Amino acid sequence: MNRIMQKIEHIGIAVNSLEKSIPLFEQLLGTLCYKTESIKSENVNTAFFKTGDSKIELIEGSAEGSVIQQFIEKKGEGIHHIAFATENIEAEIKRLKSLGFEFIQDIPKKGADNKLICFLRPKSTNGVLVELCQEIV
Ligand code: ZN
């Protein structure tokens, strides 16, 4: 079997305010935020930190009623999703669907950090929101 889920690419954390949380995570991780990015289609702003081979992605809602805002209203700030790097996201979606996993959307879309992404339904993964991502080259 080839390496399908290559590594944990990043962990996404929902926060109320990037302005407050970026300095906090810079202190926590001892490294500077290397990129911020707004994803208009998702109504989120994101900030990235490198931690060894993986990353931390802070996410704040940028508009009323964004999914991140809804998440925080329901569960509070905290871990939102785990993202796994894949070499071939299409093949991976096919593989997982054939095993009965459900996806929020079947067709990968462009996400933050120059990636194609898609999310599995948490009800098919023990309540964990799992993101698959593939670097766009
Ligand atoms: Zn993510």
Tab-separated table of N, CA and C and ligand atoms in Angstrom:
chain	number	residue	atom	x	y	z
A	1	MET	N	0.859	-1.208	0.000
A	1	MET	CA	0.000	0.000	0.000
A	1	MET	C	0.889	1.250	0.000
A	2	ASN	N	0.618	2.141	-0.920
A	2	ASN	CA	1.422	3.372	-0.880
A	2	ASN	C	0.962	4.280	0.265
A	3	ARG	N	1.776	5.245	0.543
A	3	ARG	CA	1.439	6.131	1.662
A	3	ARG	C	0.303	7.045	1.224
A	4	ILE	N	-0.843	6.782	1.792
A	4	ILE	CA	-2.025	7.488	1.314
A	4	ILE	C	-2.187	8.808	2.061
A	5	MET	N	-2.344	8.701	3.378
A	5	MET	CA	-2.363	9.909	4.194
A	5	MET	C	-0.913	10.173	4.577
A	6	GLN	N	-0.279	11.113	3.931
A	6	GLN	CA	1.164	11.258	4.077
A	6	GLN	C	1.579	11.731	5.464
A	7	LYS	N	0.842	12.687	5.983
A	7	LYS	CA	1.161	13.211	7.317
A	7	LYS	C	0.022	14.124	7.746
A	8	ILE	N	0.050	14.511	9.003
A	8	ILE	CA	-0.865	15.573	9.418
A	8	ILE	C	-0.296	16.865	8.854
A	9	GLU	N	-1.005	17.448	7.901
A	9	GLU	CA	-0.517	18.652	7.241
A	9	GLU	C	-0.694	19.844	8.166
A	10	HIS	N	-1.886	19.937	8.733
A	10	HIS	CA	-2.103	20.983	9.739
A	10	HIS	C	-3.278	20.637	10.640
A	11	ILE	N	-3.349	21.361	11.742
A	11	ILE	CA	-4.516	21.296	12.619
A	11	ILE	C	-5.159	22.670	12.590
A	12	GLY	N	-6.452	22.706	12.321
A	12	GLY	CA	-7.181	23.970	12.245
A	12	GLY	C	-7.822	24.291	13.590
A	13	ILE	N	-7.633	25.516	14.030
A	13	ILE	CA	-8.160	25.947	15.329
A	13	ILE	C	-9.063	27.161	15.116
A	14	ALA	N	-10.297	27.057	15.589
A	14	ALA	CA	-11.260	28.164	15.450
A	14	ALA	C	-11.012	29.188	16.557
A	15	VAL	N	-10.869	30.424	16.166
A	15	VAL	CA	-10.633	31.487	17.155
A	15	VAL	C	-11.599	32.650	16.885
A	16	ASN	N	-11.850	33.407	17.945
A	16	ASN	CA	-12.709	34.592	17.801
A	16	ASN	C	-11.991	35.708	17.066
A	17	SER	N	-10.701	35.846	17.352
A	17	SER	CA	-9.981	37.002	16.829
A	17	SER	C	-8.545	36.636	16.480
A	18	LEU	N	-8.208	36.726	15.204
A	18	LEU	CA	-6.818	36.487	14.796
A	18	LEU	C	-5.897	37.501	15.447
A	19	GLU	N	-6.393	38.728	15.552
A	19	GLU	CA	-5.579	39.802	16.132
A	19	GLU	C	-5.091	39.426	17.530
A	20	LYS	N	-5.978	38.775	18.301
A	20	LYS	CA	-5.595	38.362	19.655
A	20	LYS	C	-4.819	37.047	19.645
A	21	SER	N	-5.201	36.137	18.763
A	21	SER	CA	-4.648	34.784	18.830
A	21	SER	C	-3.304	34.646	18.126
A	22	ILE	N	-3.028	35.478	17.124
A	22	ILE	CA	-1.723	35.359	16.450
A	22	ILE	C	-0.575	35.589	17.437
A	23	PRO	N	-0.589	36.697	18.209
A	23	PRO	CA	0.523	36.874	19.168
A	23	PRO	C	0.591	35.763	20.220
A	24	LEU	N	-0.586	35.258	20.618
A	24	LEU	CA	-0.616	34.169	21.606
A	24	LEU	C	0.088	32.926	21.059
A	25	PHE	N	-0.247	32.548	19.821
A	25	PHE	CA	0.364	31.356	19.244
A	25	PHE	C	1.827	31.594	18.872
A	26	GLU	N	2.186	32.839	18.554
A	26	GLU	CA	3.604	33.137	18.319
A	26	GLU	C	4.402	32.884	19.593
A	27	GLN	N	3.817	33.273	20.729
A	27	GLN	CA	4.491	33.026	22.004
A	27	GLN	C	4.511	31.535	22.322
A	28	LEU	N	3.364	30.891	22.149
A	28	LEU	CA	3.244	29.467	22.473
A	28	LEU	C	4.238	28.627	21.676
A	29	LEU	N	4.302	28.893	20.364
A	29	LEU	CA	5.104	28.044	19.474
A	29	LEU	C	6.534	28.544	19.316
A	30	GLY	N	6.784	29.763	19.756
A	30	GLY	CA	8.122	30.322	19.615
A	30	GLY	C	8.500	30.558	18.166
A	31	THR	N	7.506	30.814	17.335
A	31	THR	CA	7.762	31.076	15.923
A	31	THR	C	6.746	32.097	15.425
A	32	LEU	N	7.126	32.851	14.398
A	32	LEU	CA	6.224	33.883	13.897
A	32	LEU	C	5.228	33.298	12.900
A	33	CYS	N	4.036	33.872	12.901
A	33	CYS	CA	3.048	33.571	11.869
A	33	CYS	C	3.685	33.903	10.527
A	34	TYR	N	3.683	32.942	9.576
A	34	TYR	CA	4.369	33.202	8.303
A	34	TYR	C	3.423	33.603	7.192
A	35	LYS	N	2.120	33.493	7.446
A	35	LYS	CA	1.186	33.854	6.372
A	35	LYS	C	-0.208	34.072	6.935
A	36	THR	N	-0.872	35.107	6.444
A	36	THR	CA	-2.307	35.240	6.698
A	36	THR	C	-2.994	35.276	5.337
A	37	GLU	N	-4.210	34.779	5.311
A	37	GLU	CA	-4.920	34.683	4.038
A	37	GLU	C	-6.419	34.754	4.299
A	38	SER	N	-7.114	35.535	3.480
A	38	SER	CA	-8.576	35.586	3.555
A	38	SER	C	-9.165	34.711	2.473
A	39	ILE	N	-10.104	33.845	2.863
A	39	ILE	CA	-10.803	33.019	1.874
A	39	ILE	C	-12.229	33.557	1.804
A	40	LYS	N	-12.455	34.368	0.794
A	40	LYS	CA	-13.747	35.067	0.678
A	40	LYS	C	-14.910	34.091	0.522
A	41	SER	N	-14.689	33.031	-0.289
A	41	SER	CA	-15.774	32.087	-0.569
A	41	SER	C	-16.231	31.370	0.704
A	42	GLU	N	-15.347	31.286	1.708
A	42	GLU	CA	-15.680	30.587	2.948
A	42	GLU	C	-15.973	31.548	4.092
A	43	ASN	N	-15.810	32.836	3.833
A	43	ASN	CA	-15.966	33.846	4.887
A	43	ASN	C	-15.062	33.591	6.093
A	44	VAL	N	-13.808	33.273	5.807
A	44	VAL	CA	-12.850	33.080	6.897
A	44	VAL	C	-11.537	33.810	6.600
A	45	ASN	N	-10.865	34.185	7.691
A	45	ASN	CA	-9.488	34.649	7.624
A	45	ASN	C	-8.633	33.603	8.323
A	46	THR	N	-7.457	33.340	7.760
A	46	THR	CA	-6.617	32.288	8.323
A	46	THR	C	-5.211	32.818	8.603
A	47	ALA	N	-4.535	32.174	9.544
A	47	ALA	CA	-3.140	32.513	9.853
A	47	ALA	C	-2.391	31.211	10.071
A	48	PHE	N	-1.183	31.109	9.519
A	48	PHE	CA	-0.433	29.849	9.549
A	48	PHE	C	0.875	29.963	10.324
A	49	PHE	N	1.180	28.868	11.025
A	49	PHE	CA	2.429	28.739	11.786
A	49	PHE	C	3.043	27.400	11.429
A	50	LYS	N	4.363	27.366	11.305
A	50	LYS	CA	5.045	26.086	11.088
A	50	LYS	C	5.406	25.484	12.439
A	51	THR	N	5.124	24.178	12.578
A	51	THR	CA	5.577	23.457	13.767
A	51	THR	C	6.204	22.167	13.277
A	52	GLY	N	7.514	22.194	13.079
A	52	GLY	CA	8.189	21.031	12.516
A	52	GLY	C	7.652	20.741	11.132
A	53	ASP	N	7.181	19.508	10.936
A	53	ASP	CA	6.697	19.061	9.642
A	53	ASP	C	5.236	19.445	9.392
A	54	SER	N	4.569	19.902	10.437
A	54	SER	CA	3.145	20.221	10.334
A	54	SER	C	2.926	21.706	10.548
A	55	LYS	N	1.686	22.106	10.481
A	55	LYS	CA	1.332	23.515	10.668
A	55	LYS	C	0.133	23.647	11.599
A	56	ILE	N	0.007	24.833	12.116
A	56	ILE	CA	-1.208	25.213	12.830
A	56	ILE	C	-1.891	26.279	11.982
A	57	GLU	N	-3.184	26.118	11.775
A	57	GLU	CA	-3.970	27.090	11.028
A	57	GLU	C	-4.997	27.688	11.977
A	58	LEU	N	-4.869	28.978	12.254
A	58	LEU	CA	-5.910	29.653	13.037
A	58	LEU	C	-6.956	30.159	12.057
A	59	ILE	N	-8.217	30.039	12.443
A	59	ILE	CA	-9.307	30.442	11.539
A	59	ILE	C	-10.289	31.316	12.302
A	60	GLU	N	-10.566	32.480	11.761
A	60	GLU	CA	-11.641	33.306	12.324
A	60	GLU	C	-12.692	33.534	11.250
A	61	GLY	N	-13.938	33.686	11.670
A	61	GLY	CA	-15.010	34.022	10.734
A	61	GLY	C	-14.850	35.468	10.307
A	62	SER	N	-15.125	35.750	9.024
A	62	SER	CA	-14.976	37.127	8.557
A	62	SER	C	-16.332	37.751	8.234
A	63	ALA	N	-17.400	37.005	8.435
A	63	ALA	CA	-18.729	37.564	8.172
A	63	ALA	C	-19.731	36.915	9.119
A	64	GLU	N	-20.818	37.640	9.378
A	64	GLU	CA	-21.904	37.102	10.205
A	64	GLU	C	-22.353	35.749	9.655
A	65	GLY	N	-22.494	34.789	10.560
A	65	GLY	CA	-23.049	33.506	10.145
A	65	GLY	C	-22.087	32.591	9.416
A	66	SER	N	-20.796	32.924	9.403
A	66	SER	CA	-19.834	32.024	8.763
A	66	SER	C	-19.789	30.700	9.532
A	67	VAL	N	-19.315	29.646	8.863
A	67	VAL	CA	-19.294	28.333	9.522
A	67	VAL	C	-18.442	28.357	10.789
A	68	ILE	N	-17.385	29.149	10.770
A	68	ILE	CA	-16.509	29.222	11.948
A	68	ILE	C	-17.233	29.903	13.111
A	69	GLN	N	-17.962	30.960	12.780
A	69	GLN	CA	-18.736	31.625	13.828
A	69	GLN	C	-19.786	30.667	14.411
A	70	GLN	N	-20.433	29.923	13.542
A	70	GLN	CA	-21.435	28.949	14.015
A	70	GLN	C	-20.783	27.894	14.899
A	71	PHE	N	-19.600	27.441	14.486
A	71	PHE	CA	-18.866	26.434	15.260
A	71	PHE	C	-18.552	26.968	16.663
A	72	ILE	N	-18.055	28.204	16.728
A	72	ILE	CA	-17.661	28.781	18.017
A	72	ILE	C	-18.894	29.006	18.902
A	73	GLU	N	-19.995	29.418	18.283
A	73	GLU	CA	-21.226	29.608	19.071
A	73	GLU	C	-21.670	28.303	19.708
A	74	LYS	N	-21.495	27.198	18.966
A	74	LYS	CA	-21.931	25.894	19.465
A	74	LYS	C	-20.936	25.279	20.439
A	75	LYS	N	-19.654	25.353	20.102
A	75	LYS	CA	-18.651	24.572	20.848
A	75	LYS	C	-17.591	25.415	21.528
A	76	GLY	N	-17.552	26.697	21.230
A	76	GLY	CA	-16.489	27.537	21.765
A	76	GLY	C	-15.248	27.455	20.895
A	77	GLU	N	-14.263	28.278	21.220
A	77	GLU	CA	-13.011	28.236	20.463
A	77	GLU	C	-12.332	26.879	20.682
A	78	GLY	N	-11.513	26.478	19.731
A	78	GLY	CA	-10.764	25.237	19.927
A	78	GLY	C	-10.501	24.519	18.626
A	79	ILE	N	-10.071	23.255	18.762
A	79	ILE	CA	-9.693	22.472	17.581
A	79	ILE	C	-10.910	22.294	16.678
A	80	HIS	N	-10.747	22.627	15.428
A	80	HIS	CA	-11.853	22.603	14.463
A	80	HIS	C	-11.713	21.432	13.485
A	81	HIS	N	-10.503	21.215	12.974
A	81	HIS	CA	-10.317	20.092	12.059
A	81	HIS	C	-8.864	19.627	12.037
A	82	ILE	N	-8.683	18.406	11.522
A	82	ILE	CA	-7.349	17.854	11.299
A	82	ILE	C	-7.219	17.627	9.799
A	83	ALA	N	-6.125	18.121	9.229
A	83	ALA	CA	-5.930	18.013	7.780
A	83	ALA	C	-4.791	17.053	7.480
A	84	PHE	N	-5.073	16.099	6.582
A	84	PHE	CA	-4.062	15.153	6.146
A	84	PHE	C	-3.626	15.483	4.723
A	85	ALA	N	-2.327	15.437	4.507
A	85	ALA	CA	-1.786	15.652	3.161
A	85	ALA	C	-1.964	14.378	2.347
A	86	THR	N	-2.405	14.530	1.112
A	86	THR	CA	-2.498	13.395	0.198
A	86	THR	C	-1.782	13.758	-1.098
A	87	GLU	N	-1.292	12.734	-1.786
A	87	GLU	CA	-0.633	12.987	-3.070
A	87	GLU	C	-1.652	13.133	-4.183
A	88	ASN	N	-2.779	12.444	-4.035
A	88	ASN	CA	-3.797	12.443	-5.085
A	88	ASN	C	-5.163	12.496	-4.422
A	89	ILE	N	-5.675	13.700	-4.275
A	89	ILE	CA	-6.901	13.898	-3.492
A	89	ILE	C	-8.097	13.204	-4.153
A	90	GLU	N	-8.136	13.222	-5.485
A	90	GLU	CA	-9.260	12.579	-6.191
A	90	GLU	C	-9.294	11.075	-5.897
A	91	ALA	N	-8.123	10.453	-5.982
A	91	ALA	CA	-8.036	9.016	-5.727
A	91	ALA	C	-8.406	8.718	-4.277
A	92	GLU	N	-8.000	9.601	-3.395
A	92	GLU	CA	-8.269	9.405	-1.976
A	92	GLU	C	-9.766	9.528	-1.669
A	93	ILE	N	-10.425	10.486	-2.316
A	93	ILE	CA	-11.878	10.632	-2.145
A	93	ILE	C	-12.570	9.348	-2.613
A	94	LYS	N	-12.139	8.847	-3.766
A	94	LYS	CA	-12.718	7.620	-4.317
A	94	LYS	C	-12.522	6.444	-3.364
A	95	ARG	N	-11.278	6.325	-2.852
A	95	ARG	CA	-10.963	5.220	-1.953
A	95	ARG	C	-11.850	5.275	-0.705
A	96	LEU	N	-11.946	6.460	-0.116
A	96	LEU	CA	-12.692	6.578	1.139
A	96	LEU	C	-14.194	6.405	0.917
A	97	LYS	N	-14.690	6.932	-0.213
A	97	LYS	CA	-16.122	6.757	-0.501
A	97	LYS	C	-16.455	5.283	-0.682
A	98	SER	N	-15.539	4.547	-1.309
A	98	SER	CA	-15.799	3.119	-1.527
A	98	SER	C	-15.829	2.369	-0.197
A	99	LEU	N	-15.220	2.958	0.836
A	99	LEU	CA	-15.228	2.333	2.165
A	99	LEU	C	-16.397	2.827	3.011
A	100	GLY	N	-17.206	3.725	2.444
A	100	GLY	CA	-18.403	4.170	3.153
A	100	GLY	C	-18.271	5.521	3.861
A	101	PHE	N	-17.135	6.166	3.715
A	101	PHE	CA	-16.999	7.490	4.330
A	101	PHE	C	-17.804	8.517	3.536
A	102	GLU	N	-18.329	9.495	4.259
A	102	GLU	CA	-19.142	10.520	3.601
A	102	GLU	C	-18.399	11.841	3.557
A	103	PHE	N	-18.598	12.546	2.464
A	103	PHE	CA	-17.923	13.827	2.267
A	103	PHE	C	-18.907	14.981	2.302
A	104	ILE	N	-18.444	16.118	2.806
A	104	ILE	CA	-19.290	17.322	2.796
A	104	ILE	C	-19.423	17.812	1.360
A	105	GLN	N	-18.306	17.792	0.623
A	105	GLN	CA	-18.418	18.037	-0.822
A	105	GLN	C	-17.493	17.048	-1.521
A	106	ASP	N	-17.956	16.542	-2.672
A	106	ASP	CA	-17.229	15.464	-3.363
A	106	ASP	C	-16.112	15.982	-4.244
A	107	ILE	N	-16.230	17.251	-4.628
A	107	ILE	CA	-15.263	17.787	-5.568
A	107	ILE	C	-14.317	18.710	-4.810
A	108	PRO	N	-13.008	18.446	-4.880
A	108	PRO	CA	-12.064	19.284	-4.157
A	108	PRO	C	-12.150	20.742	-4.607
A	109	LYS	N	-11.981	21.649	-3.663
A	109	LYS	CA	-12.000	23.071	-4.030
A	109	LYS	C	-10.717	23.724	-3.541
A	110	LYS	N	-10.483	24.928	-4.027
A	110	LYS	CA	-9.268	25.614	-3.649
A	110	LYS	C	-9.427	26.184	-2.243
A	111	GLY	N	-8.516	25.808	-1.357
A	111	GLY	CA	-8.545	26.311	0.010
A	111	GLY	C	-7.374	27.233	0.259
A	112	ALA	N	-7.118	27.512	1.535
A	112	ALA	CA	-6.005	28.377	1.901
A	112	ALA	C	-4.679	27.664	1.637
A	113	ASP	N	-3.608	28.437	1.596
A	113	ASP	CA	-2.251	27.893	1.577
A	113	ASP	C	-1.959	27.079	0.317
A	114	ASN	N	-2.574	27.521	-0.810
A	114	ASN	CA	-2.293	26.886	-2.099
A	114	ASN	C	-2.590	25.386	-2.135
A	115	LYS	N	-3.805	25.049	-1.707
A	115	LYS	CA	-4.163	23.633	-1.597
A	115	LYS	C	-5.522	23.364	-2.235
A	116	LEU	N	-5.660	22.160	-2.755
A	116	LEU	CA	-6.980	21.619	-3.047
A	116	LEU	C	-7.437	20.916	-1.780
A	117	ILE	N	-8.669	21.154	-1.387
A	117	ILE	CA	-9.127	20.573	-0.124
A	117	ILE	C	-10.525	19.983	-0.261
A	118	CYS	N	-10.852	19.071	0.644
A	118	CYS	CA	-12.238	18.663	0.825
A	118	CYS	C	-12.378	18.103	2.234
A	119	PHE	N	-13.597	18.123	2.729
A	119	PHE	CA	-13.875	17.721	4.110
A	119	PHE	C	-14.779	16.491	4.147
A	120	LEU	N	-14.486	15.603	5.103
A	120	LEU	CA	-15.375	14.472	5.352
A	120	LEU	C	-16.443	14.889	6.357
A	121	ARG	N	-17.568	14.213	6.316
A	121	ARG	CA	-18.604	14.473	7.315
A	121	ARG	C	-18.171	13.907	8.656
A	122	PRO	N	-18.164	14.751	9.702
A	122	PRO	CA	-17.710	14.285	11.016
A	122	PRO	C	-18.495	13.080	11.528
A	123	LYS	N	-19.751	12.943	11.103
A	123	LYS	CA	-20.521	11.793	11.612
A	123	LYS	C	-19.970	10.471	11.091
A	124	SER	N	-19.153	10.514	10.015
A	124	SER	CA	-18.556	9.262	9.550
A	124	SER	C	-17.133	9.074	10.066
A	125	THR	N	-16.647	10.017	10.895
A	125	THR	CA	-15.272	9.923	11.411
A	125	THR	C	-15.226	10.218	12.914
A	126	ASN	N	-16.132	9.615	13.658
A	126	ASN	CA	-16.130	9.742	15.116
A	126	ASN	C	-16.175	11.188	15.607
A	127	GLY	N	-16.857	12.036	14.851
A	127	GLY	CA	-17.027	13.414	15.308
A	127	GLY	C	-15.872	14.336	14.977
A	128	VAL	N	-14.851	13.799	14.309
A	128	VAL	CA	-13.696	14.634	13.956
A	128	VAL	C	-13.880	15.166	12.532
A	129	LEU	N	-13.776	16.470	12.385
A	129	LEU	CA	-13.830	17.036	11.037
A	129	LEU	C	-12.462	16.824	10.392
A	130	VAL	N	-12.441	15.994	9.350
A	130	VAL	CA	-11.189	15.647	8.675
A	130	VAL	C	-11.132	16.355	7.320
A	131	GLU	N	-10.025	16.994	7.069
A	131	GLU	CA	-9.778	17.645	5.782
A	131	GLU	C	-8.719	16.849	5.039
A	132	LEU	N	-8.934	16.642	3.756
A	132	LEU	CA	-7.872	16.116	2.898
A	132	LEU	C	-7.314	17.297	2.123
A	133	CYS	N	-6.020	17.340	1.934
A	133	CYS	CA	-5.485	18.429	1.120
A	133	CYS	C	-4.333	17.950	0.259
A	134	GLN	N	-4.214	18.593	-0.866
A	134	GLN	CA	-3.162	18.293	-1.822
A	134	GLN	C	-2.572	19.606	-2.298
A	135	GLU	N	-1.266	19.692	-2.213
A	135	GLU	CA	-0.557	20.897	-2.678
A	135	GLU	C	-0.863	21.137	-4.160
A	136	ILE	N	-1.151	22.376	-4.521
A	136	ILE	CA	-1.309	22.709	-5.942
A	136	ILE	C	0.074	23.047	-6.486
A	137	VAL	N	0.480	22.278	-7.516
A	137	VAL	CA	1.828	22.540	-8.060
A	137	VAL	C	1.749	23.194	-9.436
B	1	ZN	ZN	-7.500	23.414	7.135
